[in-house]
Short mmCIF file of C-alpha atoms and ligand atoms in Angstrom, two decimals:
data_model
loop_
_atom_site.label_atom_id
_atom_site.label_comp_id
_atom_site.label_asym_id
_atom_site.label_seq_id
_atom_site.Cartn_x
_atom_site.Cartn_y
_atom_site.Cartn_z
CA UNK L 1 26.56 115.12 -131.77
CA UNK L 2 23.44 114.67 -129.87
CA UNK L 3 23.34 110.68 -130.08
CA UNK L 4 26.94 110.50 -128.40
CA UNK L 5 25.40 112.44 -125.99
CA UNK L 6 22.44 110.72 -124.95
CA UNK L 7 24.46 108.16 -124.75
CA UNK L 8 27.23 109.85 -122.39
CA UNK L 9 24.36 110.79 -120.25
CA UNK L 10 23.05 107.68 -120.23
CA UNK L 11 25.99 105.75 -119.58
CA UNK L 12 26.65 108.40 -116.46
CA UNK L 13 23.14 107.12 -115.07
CA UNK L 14 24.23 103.72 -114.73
CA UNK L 15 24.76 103.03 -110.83
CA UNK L 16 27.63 100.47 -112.19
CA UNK L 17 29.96 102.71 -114.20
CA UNK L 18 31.75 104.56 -111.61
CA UNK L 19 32.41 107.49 -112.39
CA UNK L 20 34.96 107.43 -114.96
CA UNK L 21 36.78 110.29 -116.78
CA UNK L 22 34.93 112.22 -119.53
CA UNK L 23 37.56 110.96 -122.02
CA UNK L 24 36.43 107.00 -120.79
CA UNK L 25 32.77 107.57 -121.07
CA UNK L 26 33.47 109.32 -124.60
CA UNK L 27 35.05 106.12 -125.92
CA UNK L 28 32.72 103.67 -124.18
CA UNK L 29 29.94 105.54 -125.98
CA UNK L 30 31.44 105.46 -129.06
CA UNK L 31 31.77 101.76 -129.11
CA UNK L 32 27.85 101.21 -128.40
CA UNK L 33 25.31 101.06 -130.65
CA UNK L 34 21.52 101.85 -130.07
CA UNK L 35 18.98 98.97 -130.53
CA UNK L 36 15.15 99.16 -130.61
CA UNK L 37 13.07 96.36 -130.23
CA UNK L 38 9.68 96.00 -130.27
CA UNK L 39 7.09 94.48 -127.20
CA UNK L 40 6.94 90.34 -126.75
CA UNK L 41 11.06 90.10 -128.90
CA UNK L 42 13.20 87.42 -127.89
CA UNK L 43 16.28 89.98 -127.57
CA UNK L 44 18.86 85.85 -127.12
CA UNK L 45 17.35 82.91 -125.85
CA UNK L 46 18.82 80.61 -123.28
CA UNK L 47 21.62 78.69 -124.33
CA UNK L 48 22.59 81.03 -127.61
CA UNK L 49 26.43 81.68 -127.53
CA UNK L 50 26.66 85.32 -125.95
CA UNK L 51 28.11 87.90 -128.28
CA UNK L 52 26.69 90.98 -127.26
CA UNK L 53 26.37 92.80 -123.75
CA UNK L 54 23.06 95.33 -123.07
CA UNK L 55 22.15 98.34 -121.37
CA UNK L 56 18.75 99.38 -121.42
CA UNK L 57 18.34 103.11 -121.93
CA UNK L 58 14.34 102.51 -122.04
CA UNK L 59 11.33 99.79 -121.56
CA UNK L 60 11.26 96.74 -119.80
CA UNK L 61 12.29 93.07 -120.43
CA UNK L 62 11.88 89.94 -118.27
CA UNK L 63 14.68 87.05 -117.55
CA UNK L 64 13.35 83.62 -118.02
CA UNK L 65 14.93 80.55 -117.18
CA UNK L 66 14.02 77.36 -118.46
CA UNK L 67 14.51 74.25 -116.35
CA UNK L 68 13.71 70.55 -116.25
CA UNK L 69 11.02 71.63 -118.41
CA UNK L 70 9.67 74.52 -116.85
CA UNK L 71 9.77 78.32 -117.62
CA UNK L 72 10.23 80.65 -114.56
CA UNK L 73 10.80 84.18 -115.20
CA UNK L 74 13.71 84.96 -112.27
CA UNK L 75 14.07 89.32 -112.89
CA UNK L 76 12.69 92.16 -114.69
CA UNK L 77 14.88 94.55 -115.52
CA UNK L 78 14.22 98.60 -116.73
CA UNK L 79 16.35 101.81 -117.73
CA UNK L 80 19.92 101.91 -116.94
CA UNK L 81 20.41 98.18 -115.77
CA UNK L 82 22.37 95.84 -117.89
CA UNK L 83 22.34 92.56 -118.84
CA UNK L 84 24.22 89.73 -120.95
CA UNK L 85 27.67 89.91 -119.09
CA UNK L 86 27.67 86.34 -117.97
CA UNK L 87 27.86 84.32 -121.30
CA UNK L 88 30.56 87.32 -121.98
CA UNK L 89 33.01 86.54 -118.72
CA UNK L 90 32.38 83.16 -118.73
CA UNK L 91 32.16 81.77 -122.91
CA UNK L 92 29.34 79.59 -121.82
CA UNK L 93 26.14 80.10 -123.51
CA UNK L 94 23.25 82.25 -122.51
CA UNK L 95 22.25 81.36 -118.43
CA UNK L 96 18.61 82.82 -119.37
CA UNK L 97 16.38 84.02 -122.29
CA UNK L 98 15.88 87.51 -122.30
CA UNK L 99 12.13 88.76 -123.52
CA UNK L 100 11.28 92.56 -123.95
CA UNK L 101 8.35 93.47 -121.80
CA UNK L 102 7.60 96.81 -123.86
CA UNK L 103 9.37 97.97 -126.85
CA UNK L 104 12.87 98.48 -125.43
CA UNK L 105 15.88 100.91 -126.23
CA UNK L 106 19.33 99.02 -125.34
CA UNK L 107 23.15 100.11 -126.19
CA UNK L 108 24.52 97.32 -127.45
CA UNK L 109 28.18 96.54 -126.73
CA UNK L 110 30.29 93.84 -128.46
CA UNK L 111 32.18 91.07 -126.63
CA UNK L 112 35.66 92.23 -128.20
CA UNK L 113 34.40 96.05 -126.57
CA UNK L 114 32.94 95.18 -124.01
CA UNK L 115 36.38 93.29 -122.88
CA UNK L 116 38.32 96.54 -123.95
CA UNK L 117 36.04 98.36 -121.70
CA UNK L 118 36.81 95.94 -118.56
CA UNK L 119 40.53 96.41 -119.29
CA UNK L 120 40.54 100.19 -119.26
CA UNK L 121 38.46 100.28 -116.12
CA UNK L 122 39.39 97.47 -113.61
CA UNK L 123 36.95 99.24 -110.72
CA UNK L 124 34.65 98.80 -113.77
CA UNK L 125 34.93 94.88 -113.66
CA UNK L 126 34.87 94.94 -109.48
CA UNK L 127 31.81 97.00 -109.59
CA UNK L 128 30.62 94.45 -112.40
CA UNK L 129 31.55 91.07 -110.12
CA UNK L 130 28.97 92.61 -107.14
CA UNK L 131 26.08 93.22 -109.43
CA UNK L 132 26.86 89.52 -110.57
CA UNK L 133 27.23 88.19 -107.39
CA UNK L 134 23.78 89.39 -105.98
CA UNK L 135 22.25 88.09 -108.84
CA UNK L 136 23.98 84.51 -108.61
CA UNK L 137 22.97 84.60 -104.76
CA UNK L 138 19.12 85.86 -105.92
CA UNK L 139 19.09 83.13 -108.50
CA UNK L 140 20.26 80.45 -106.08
CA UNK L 141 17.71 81.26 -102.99
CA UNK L 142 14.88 81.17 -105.72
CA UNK L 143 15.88 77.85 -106.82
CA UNK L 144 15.27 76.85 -103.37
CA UNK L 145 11.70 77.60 -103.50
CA UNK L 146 8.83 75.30 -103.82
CA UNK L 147 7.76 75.92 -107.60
CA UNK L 148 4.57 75.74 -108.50
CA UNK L 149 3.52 72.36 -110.47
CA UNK L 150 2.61 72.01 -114.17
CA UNK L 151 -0.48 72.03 -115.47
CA UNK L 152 -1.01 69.58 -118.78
CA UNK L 153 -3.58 69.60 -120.91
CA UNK L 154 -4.59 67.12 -123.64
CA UNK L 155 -6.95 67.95 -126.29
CA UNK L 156 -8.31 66.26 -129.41
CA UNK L 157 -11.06 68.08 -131.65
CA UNK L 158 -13.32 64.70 -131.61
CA UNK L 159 -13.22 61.64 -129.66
CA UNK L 160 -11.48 58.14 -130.11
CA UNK L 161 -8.16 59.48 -130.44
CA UNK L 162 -7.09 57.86 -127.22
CA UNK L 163 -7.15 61.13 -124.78
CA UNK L 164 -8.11 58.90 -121.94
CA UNK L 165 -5.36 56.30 -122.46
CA UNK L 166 -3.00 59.33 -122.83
CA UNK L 167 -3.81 60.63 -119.70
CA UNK L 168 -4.50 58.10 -117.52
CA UNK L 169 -0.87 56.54 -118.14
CA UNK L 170 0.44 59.61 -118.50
CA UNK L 171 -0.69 59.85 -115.10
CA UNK L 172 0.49 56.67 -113.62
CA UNK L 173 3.64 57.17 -115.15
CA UNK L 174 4.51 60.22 -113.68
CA UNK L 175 3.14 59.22 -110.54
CA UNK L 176 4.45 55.60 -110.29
CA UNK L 177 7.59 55.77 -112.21
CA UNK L 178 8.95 59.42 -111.55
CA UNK L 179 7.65 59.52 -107.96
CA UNK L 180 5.83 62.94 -108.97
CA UNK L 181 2.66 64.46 -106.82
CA UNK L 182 -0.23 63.89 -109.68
CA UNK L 183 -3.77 65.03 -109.78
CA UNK L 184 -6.01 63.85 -113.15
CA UNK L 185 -8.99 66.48 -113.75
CA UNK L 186 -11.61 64.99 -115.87
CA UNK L 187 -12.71 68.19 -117.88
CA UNK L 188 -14.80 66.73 -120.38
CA UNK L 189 -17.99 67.98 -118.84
CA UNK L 190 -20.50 65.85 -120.57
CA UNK L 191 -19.07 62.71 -121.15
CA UNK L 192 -15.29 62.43 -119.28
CA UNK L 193 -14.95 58.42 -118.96
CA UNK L 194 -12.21 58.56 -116.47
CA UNK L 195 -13.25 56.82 -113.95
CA UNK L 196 -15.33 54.33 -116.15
CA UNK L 197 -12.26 53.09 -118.15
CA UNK L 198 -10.63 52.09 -114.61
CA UNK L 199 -14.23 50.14 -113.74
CA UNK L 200 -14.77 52.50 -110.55
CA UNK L 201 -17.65 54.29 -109.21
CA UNK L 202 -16.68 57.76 -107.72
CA UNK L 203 -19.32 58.79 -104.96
CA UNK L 204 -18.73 62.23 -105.80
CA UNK L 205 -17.94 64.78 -108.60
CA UNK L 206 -16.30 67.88 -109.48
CA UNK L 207 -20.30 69.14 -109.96
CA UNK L 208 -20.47 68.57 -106.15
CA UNK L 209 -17.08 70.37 -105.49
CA UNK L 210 -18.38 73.57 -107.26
CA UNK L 211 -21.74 73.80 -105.63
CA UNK L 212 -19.26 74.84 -102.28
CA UNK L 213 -17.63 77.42 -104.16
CA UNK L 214 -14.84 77.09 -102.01
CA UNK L 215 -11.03 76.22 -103.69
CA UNK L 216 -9.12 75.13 -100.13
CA UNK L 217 -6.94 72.26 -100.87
CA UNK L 218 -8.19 70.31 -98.12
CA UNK L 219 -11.71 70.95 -99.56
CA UNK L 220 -11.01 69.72 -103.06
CA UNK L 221 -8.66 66.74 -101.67
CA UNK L 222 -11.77 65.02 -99.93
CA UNK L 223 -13.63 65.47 -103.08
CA UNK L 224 -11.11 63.72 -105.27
CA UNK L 225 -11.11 60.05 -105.77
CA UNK L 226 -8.43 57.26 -105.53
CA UNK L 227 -8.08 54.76 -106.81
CA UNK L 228 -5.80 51.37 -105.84
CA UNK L 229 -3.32 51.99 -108.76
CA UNK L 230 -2.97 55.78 -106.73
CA UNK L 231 -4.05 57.98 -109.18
CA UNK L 232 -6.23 60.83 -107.78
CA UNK L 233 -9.01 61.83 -109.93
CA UNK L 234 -11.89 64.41 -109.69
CA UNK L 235 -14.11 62.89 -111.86
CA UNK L 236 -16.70 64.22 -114.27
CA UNK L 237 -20.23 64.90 -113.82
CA UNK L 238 -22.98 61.91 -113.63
CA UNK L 239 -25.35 64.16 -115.53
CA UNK L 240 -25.17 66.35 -118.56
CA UNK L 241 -26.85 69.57 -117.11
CA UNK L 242 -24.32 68.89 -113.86
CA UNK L 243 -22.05 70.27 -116.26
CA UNK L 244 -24.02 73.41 -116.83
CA UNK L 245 -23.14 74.88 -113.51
CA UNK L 246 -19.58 74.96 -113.55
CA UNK L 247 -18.24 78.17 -114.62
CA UNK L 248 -14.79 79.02 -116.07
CA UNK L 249 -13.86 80.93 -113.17
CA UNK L 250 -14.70 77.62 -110.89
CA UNK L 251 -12.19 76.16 -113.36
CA UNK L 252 -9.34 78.87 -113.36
CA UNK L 253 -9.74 78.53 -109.54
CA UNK L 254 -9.45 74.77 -108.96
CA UNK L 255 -6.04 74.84 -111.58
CA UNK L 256 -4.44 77.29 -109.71
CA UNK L 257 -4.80 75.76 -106.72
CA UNK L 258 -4.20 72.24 -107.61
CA UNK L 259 -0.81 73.95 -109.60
CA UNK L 260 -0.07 74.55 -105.85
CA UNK L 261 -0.16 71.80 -104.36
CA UNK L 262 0.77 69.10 -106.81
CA UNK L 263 3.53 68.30 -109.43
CA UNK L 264 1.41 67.75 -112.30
CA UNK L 265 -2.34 68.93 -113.05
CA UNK L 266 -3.20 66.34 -116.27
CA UNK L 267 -6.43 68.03 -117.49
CA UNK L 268 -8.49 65.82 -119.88
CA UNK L 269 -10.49 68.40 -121.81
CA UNK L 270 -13.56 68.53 -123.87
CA UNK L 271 -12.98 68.53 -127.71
CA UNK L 272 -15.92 71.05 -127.24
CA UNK L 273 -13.61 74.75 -127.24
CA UNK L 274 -15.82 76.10 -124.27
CA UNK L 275 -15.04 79.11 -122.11
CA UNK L 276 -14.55 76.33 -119.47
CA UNK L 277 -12.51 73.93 -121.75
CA UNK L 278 -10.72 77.44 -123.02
CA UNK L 279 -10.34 78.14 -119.57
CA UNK L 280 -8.30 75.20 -118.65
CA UNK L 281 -5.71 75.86 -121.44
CA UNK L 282 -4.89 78.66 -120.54
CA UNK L 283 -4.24 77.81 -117.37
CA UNK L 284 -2.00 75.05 -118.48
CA UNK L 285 1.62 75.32 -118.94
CA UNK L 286 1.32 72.51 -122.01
CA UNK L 287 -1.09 70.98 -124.37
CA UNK L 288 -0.81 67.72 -125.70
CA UNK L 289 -2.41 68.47 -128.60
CA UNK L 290 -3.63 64.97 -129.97
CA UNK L 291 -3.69 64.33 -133.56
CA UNK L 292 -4.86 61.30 -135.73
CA UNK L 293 -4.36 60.62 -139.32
CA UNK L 294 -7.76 61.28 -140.65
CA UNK L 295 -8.45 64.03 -143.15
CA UNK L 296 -11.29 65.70 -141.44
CA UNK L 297 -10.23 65.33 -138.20
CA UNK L 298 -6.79 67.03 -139.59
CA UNK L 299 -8.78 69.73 -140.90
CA UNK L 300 -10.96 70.78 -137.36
CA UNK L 301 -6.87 70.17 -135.80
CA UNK L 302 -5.63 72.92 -138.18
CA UNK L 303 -8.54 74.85 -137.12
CA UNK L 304 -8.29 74.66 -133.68
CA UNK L 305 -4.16 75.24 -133.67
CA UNK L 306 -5.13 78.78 -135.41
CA UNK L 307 -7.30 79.48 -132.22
CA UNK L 308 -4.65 78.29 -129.99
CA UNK L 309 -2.20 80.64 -131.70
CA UNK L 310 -4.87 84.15 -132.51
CA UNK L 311 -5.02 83.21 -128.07
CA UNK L 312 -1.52 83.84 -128.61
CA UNK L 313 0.02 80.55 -127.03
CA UNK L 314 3.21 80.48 -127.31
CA UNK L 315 4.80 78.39 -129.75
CA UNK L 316 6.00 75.60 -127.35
CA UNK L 317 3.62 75.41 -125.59
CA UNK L 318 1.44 73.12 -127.76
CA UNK L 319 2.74 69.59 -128.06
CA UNK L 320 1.61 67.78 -131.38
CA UNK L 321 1.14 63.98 -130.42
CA UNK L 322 0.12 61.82 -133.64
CA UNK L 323 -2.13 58.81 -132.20
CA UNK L 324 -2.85 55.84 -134.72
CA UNK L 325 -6.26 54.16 -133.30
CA UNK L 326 -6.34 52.41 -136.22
CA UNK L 327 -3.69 50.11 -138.40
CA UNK L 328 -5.01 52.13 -141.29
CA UNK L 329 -3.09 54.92 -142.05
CA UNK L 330 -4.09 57.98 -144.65
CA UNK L 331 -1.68 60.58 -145.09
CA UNK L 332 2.27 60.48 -144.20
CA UNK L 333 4.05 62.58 -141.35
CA UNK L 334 5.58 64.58 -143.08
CA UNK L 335 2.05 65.57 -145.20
CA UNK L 336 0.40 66.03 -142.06
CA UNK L 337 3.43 68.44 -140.93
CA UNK L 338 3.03 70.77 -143.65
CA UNK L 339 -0.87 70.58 -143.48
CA UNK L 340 -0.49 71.35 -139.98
CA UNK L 341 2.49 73.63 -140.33
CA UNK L 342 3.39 72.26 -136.67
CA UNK L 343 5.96 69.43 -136.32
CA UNK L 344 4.85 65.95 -134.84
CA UNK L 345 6.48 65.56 -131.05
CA UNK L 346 5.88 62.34 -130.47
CA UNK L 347 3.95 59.15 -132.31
CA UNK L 348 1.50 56.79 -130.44
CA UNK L 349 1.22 53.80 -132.36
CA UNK L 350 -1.55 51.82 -132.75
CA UNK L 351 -2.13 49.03 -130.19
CA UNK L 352 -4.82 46.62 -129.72
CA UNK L 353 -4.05 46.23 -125.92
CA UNK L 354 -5.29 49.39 -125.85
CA UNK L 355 -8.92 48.84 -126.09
CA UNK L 356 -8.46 45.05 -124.28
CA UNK L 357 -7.17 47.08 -121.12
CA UNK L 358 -10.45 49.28 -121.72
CA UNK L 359 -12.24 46.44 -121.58
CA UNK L 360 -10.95 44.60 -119.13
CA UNK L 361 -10.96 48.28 -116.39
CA UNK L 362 -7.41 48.23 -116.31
CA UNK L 363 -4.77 51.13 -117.11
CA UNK L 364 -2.82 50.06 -119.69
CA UNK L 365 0.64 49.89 -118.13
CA UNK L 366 -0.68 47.65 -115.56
CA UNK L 367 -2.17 45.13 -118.42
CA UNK L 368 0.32 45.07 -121.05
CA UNK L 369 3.84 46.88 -119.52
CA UNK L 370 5.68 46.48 -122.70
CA UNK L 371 2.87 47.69 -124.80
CA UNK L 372 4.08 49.77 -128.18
CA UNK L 373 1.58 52.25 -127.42
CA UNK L 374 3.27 52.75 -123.70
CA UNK L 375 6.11 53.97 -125.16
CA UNK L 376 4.51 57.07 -127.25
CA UNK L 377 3.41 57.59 -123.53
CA UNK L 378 6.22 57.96 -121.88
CA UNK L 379 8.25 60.06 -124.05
CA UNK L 380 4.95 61.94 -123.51
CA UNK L 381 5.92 61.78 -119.68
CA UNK L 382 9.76 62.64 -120.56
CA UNK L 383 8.58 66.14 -122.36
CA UNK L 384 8.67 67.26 -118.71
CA UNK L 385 10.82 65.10 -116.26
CA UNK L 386 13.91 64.62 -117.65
CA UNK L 387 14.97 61.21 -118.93
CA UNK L 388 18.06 60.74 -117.10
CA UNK L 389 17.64 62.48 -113.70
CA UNK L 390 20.21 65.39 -114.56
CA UNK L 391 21.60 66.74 -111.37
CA UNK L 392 21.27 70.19 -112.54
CA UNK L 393 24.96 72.06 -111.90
CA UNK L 394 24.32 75.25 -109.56
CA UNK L 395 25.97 78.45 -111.64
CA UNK L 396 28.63 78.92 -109.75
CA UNK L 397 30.02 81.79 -108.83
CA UNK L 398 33.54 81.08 -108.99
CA UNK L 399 33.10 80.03 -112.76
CA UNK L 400 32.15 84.00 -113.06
CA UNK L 401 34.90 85.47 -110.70
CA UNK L 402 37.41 83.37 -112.76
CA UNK L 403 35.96 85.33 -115.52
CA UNK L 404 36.16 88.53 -114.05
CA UNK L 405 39.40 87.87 -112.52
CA UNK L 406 41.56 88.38 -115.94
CA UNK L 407 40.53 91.81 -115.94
CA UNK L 408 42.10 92.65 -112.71
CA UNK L 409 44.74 95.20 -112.06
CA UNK L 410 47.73 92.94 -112.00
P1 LIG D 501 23.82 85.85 -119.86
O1 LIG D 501 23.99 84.52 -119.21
O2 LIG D 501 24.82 86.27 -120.83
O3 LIG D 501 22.35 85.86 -120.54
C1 LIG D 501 21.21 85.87 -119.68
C2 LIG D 501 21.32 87.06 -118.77
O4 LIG D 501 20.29 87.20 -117.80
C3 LIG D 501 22.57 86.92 -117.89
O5 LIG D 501 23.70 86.98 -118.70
C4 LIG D 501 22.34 88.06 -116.93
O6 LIG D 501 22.65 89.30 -117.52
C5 LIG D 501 20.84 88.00 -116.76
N1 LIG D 501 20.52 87.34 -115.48
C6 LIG D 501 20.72 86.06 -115.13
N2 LIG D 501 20.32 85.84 -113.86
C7 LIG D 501 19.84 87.01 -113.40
C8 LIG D 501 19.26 87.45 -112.16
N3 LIG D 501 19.07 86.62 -111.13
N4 LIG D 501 18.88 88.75 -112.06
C9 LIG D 501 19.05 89.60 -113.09
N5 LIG D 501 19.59 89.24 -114.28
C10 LIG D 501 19.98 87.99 -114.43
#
């Protein structure tokens, strides 16, 4: 029966089965079944309840974790390494997402065999426990690390949809409220009005920073601007044709190094889908995409979402944010859902303190605090920082070894 053994032989590659007796790898075989999938499949995702245990006879597939908001992939794994044995030993859910790489060839094991398997072979479950163990102890030194901040983009296909109030508090919030390292990139080339909403007059631009050519963090730092409510801001260009030079690898540069050094990168971007404002979403790790209830703005946001999804962005990554600038109000939610075919995050409603803050060069949390419109903001904020500050629980390993731990020779 070739199948069987393929699978014998495969099984007998695997640096964690010792070497068990032919009669042992004949039934462990038996019991597995052979899976294909195909390039970019979600094999479980994080948090699933674990049924099945994997052993990948071919291909690749990546481990991603998702934390406090943020996706980090933590291994790769190929041929004859396994994976899925911790929901398994423990009954918790899924510790990590699992994502195929390349189309991938597993043997899939069952939680009632895979159990019957740890049973017959307690050297089995020891060798098991050290393979888990290194990749507790990996998992806990990377946590350690500095991580890289998030970059955030908001987009709107026109303007007047409130992108500036968006990110300005956004901004503030995130910076004042949840203590976070923020940077606010005025990407609107021609016409950002960053820096003019808050009444200031920035000495220099990003125009000037890209004439050096140069992406040190200490370089860009002196080039960005503060201002007394402490955001930091590289502002726009003075002049149209300032614009011009700026190239999207200037852009892809300045990210990535801001992504470095700061929490959060809040990128206000041109409604313009330029290789520079394309540029900057990909390089962000969310969109806020803003929306307003207008039938041909709806139509250019439909539009744009199928660009955002032929670049292949992933389905989370986009954020739909509804913004009322008006009191008047044309189509339902739920209409604007199915137009869409993207669900509605979060609702900004319409405030007239809003445009009085505008007026008056103020950010609006500073003029009206308990402003209705605030609030849209700052669930905007809580898409990323969690709400209450979750002290996340370390894995630990003794949760595992108590799973392991029935299977031992008594
Ligand atoms: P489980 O929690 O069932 O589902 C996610 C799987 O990812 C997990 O089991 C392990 O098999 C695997 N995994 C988790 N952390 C790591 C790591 N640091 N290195 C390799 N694989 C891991």
């Amino acid at each position: 029966m070739p199948e069987l053994e393929e699978k014998i032989n495969l099984l007998k590659e695997i640096p964690f089965f010792p070497s068990l007796t032919s009669e042992n790898y004949k039934t462990i075989a038996e019991k597995c079944r052979i899976v294909n999938f195909p390039i970019n499949t979600t094999i479980f995702s994080q948090n699933d309840p674990g049924n099945y245990f994997y052993i990948i006879q071919s291909g690749k597939v990546k481990i991603v974790r998702e934390e406090k908001g943020k996706e980090k992939t933590i291994a790769t794994l190929g041929k004859s390494e396994f994976f899925g044995e911790m929901a398994l030993l423990t009954g918790e859910p899924r510790s990590a997402s699992v994502v195929t790489l390349k189309e991938t060839i597993c043997l899939e094991l069952s939680k009632e065999d895979f159990n019957t398997i740890l049973e017959m072979s307690p050297s089995l479950a020891l060798n098991l426990s050290k393979v888990l163990s290194r990749r507790l102890l990996q998992s806990g030194i990377e946590e350690k690390e500095e991580e890289p901040g998030q970059a955030i983009s908001v987009y709107g296909v026109k303007d007047r949809m409130g992108k500036s109030t968006l990110v300005l508090n956004l901004s503030l919030y995130l910076a004042r409220e949840l203590k976070k390292k923020v940077v606010l990139l005025d990407l609107d080339l021609q016409y950002g009005d960053l820096t003019f909403i808050l009444g200031a007059k920035p000495e220099r631009t990003i125009f000037d920073l890209c004439q050096k050519k140069s992406y040190d963090i200490e370089l860009i730092d002196s080039y960005l601007f503060s201002h007394p409510s402490g955001l930091k801001i590289l502002p726009s260009p003075f002049k149209i044709e300032d614009g011009e030079i700026i190239e999207d690898k200037d852009i892809i540069s300045l990210i990535t190094q801001l992504k470095e050094n700061y929490d959060f990168v809040i990128i206000d971007t041109s409604s313009y889908l330029s290789p520079n404002t394309i540029s900057a979403l990909d390089c962000s790790n969310y969109i806020l995409f803003l929306i307003i209830s207008d039938i041909l703005a709806l139509k250019n946001s439909k539009t744009s979402l199928e660009l955002m999804k032929n670049l292949q962005y992933p389905e989370e990554k986009i954020k739909v944010i509804l913004t009322s600038v008006s009191q008047e109000v044309d189509l339902a939610q739920n209409k604007i859902q199915e137009l869409l075919n993207k669900e509605i995050k979060i609702v900004i409603s319409f405030d007239s303190a809003v445009h009085q803050a505008i007026l008056n060069g103020v950010p609006l949390l500073e003029f009206k605090p308990n402003s209705p419109a605030l609030q849209g903001i700052i669930k905007c904020a809580h898409l990323f920082v969690d709400k209450e500050k979750q002290i996340e629980k370390p894995t630990s390993s003794s949760k595992f070894l108590r799973g392991l731990s029935k299977f031992r020779k008594k």
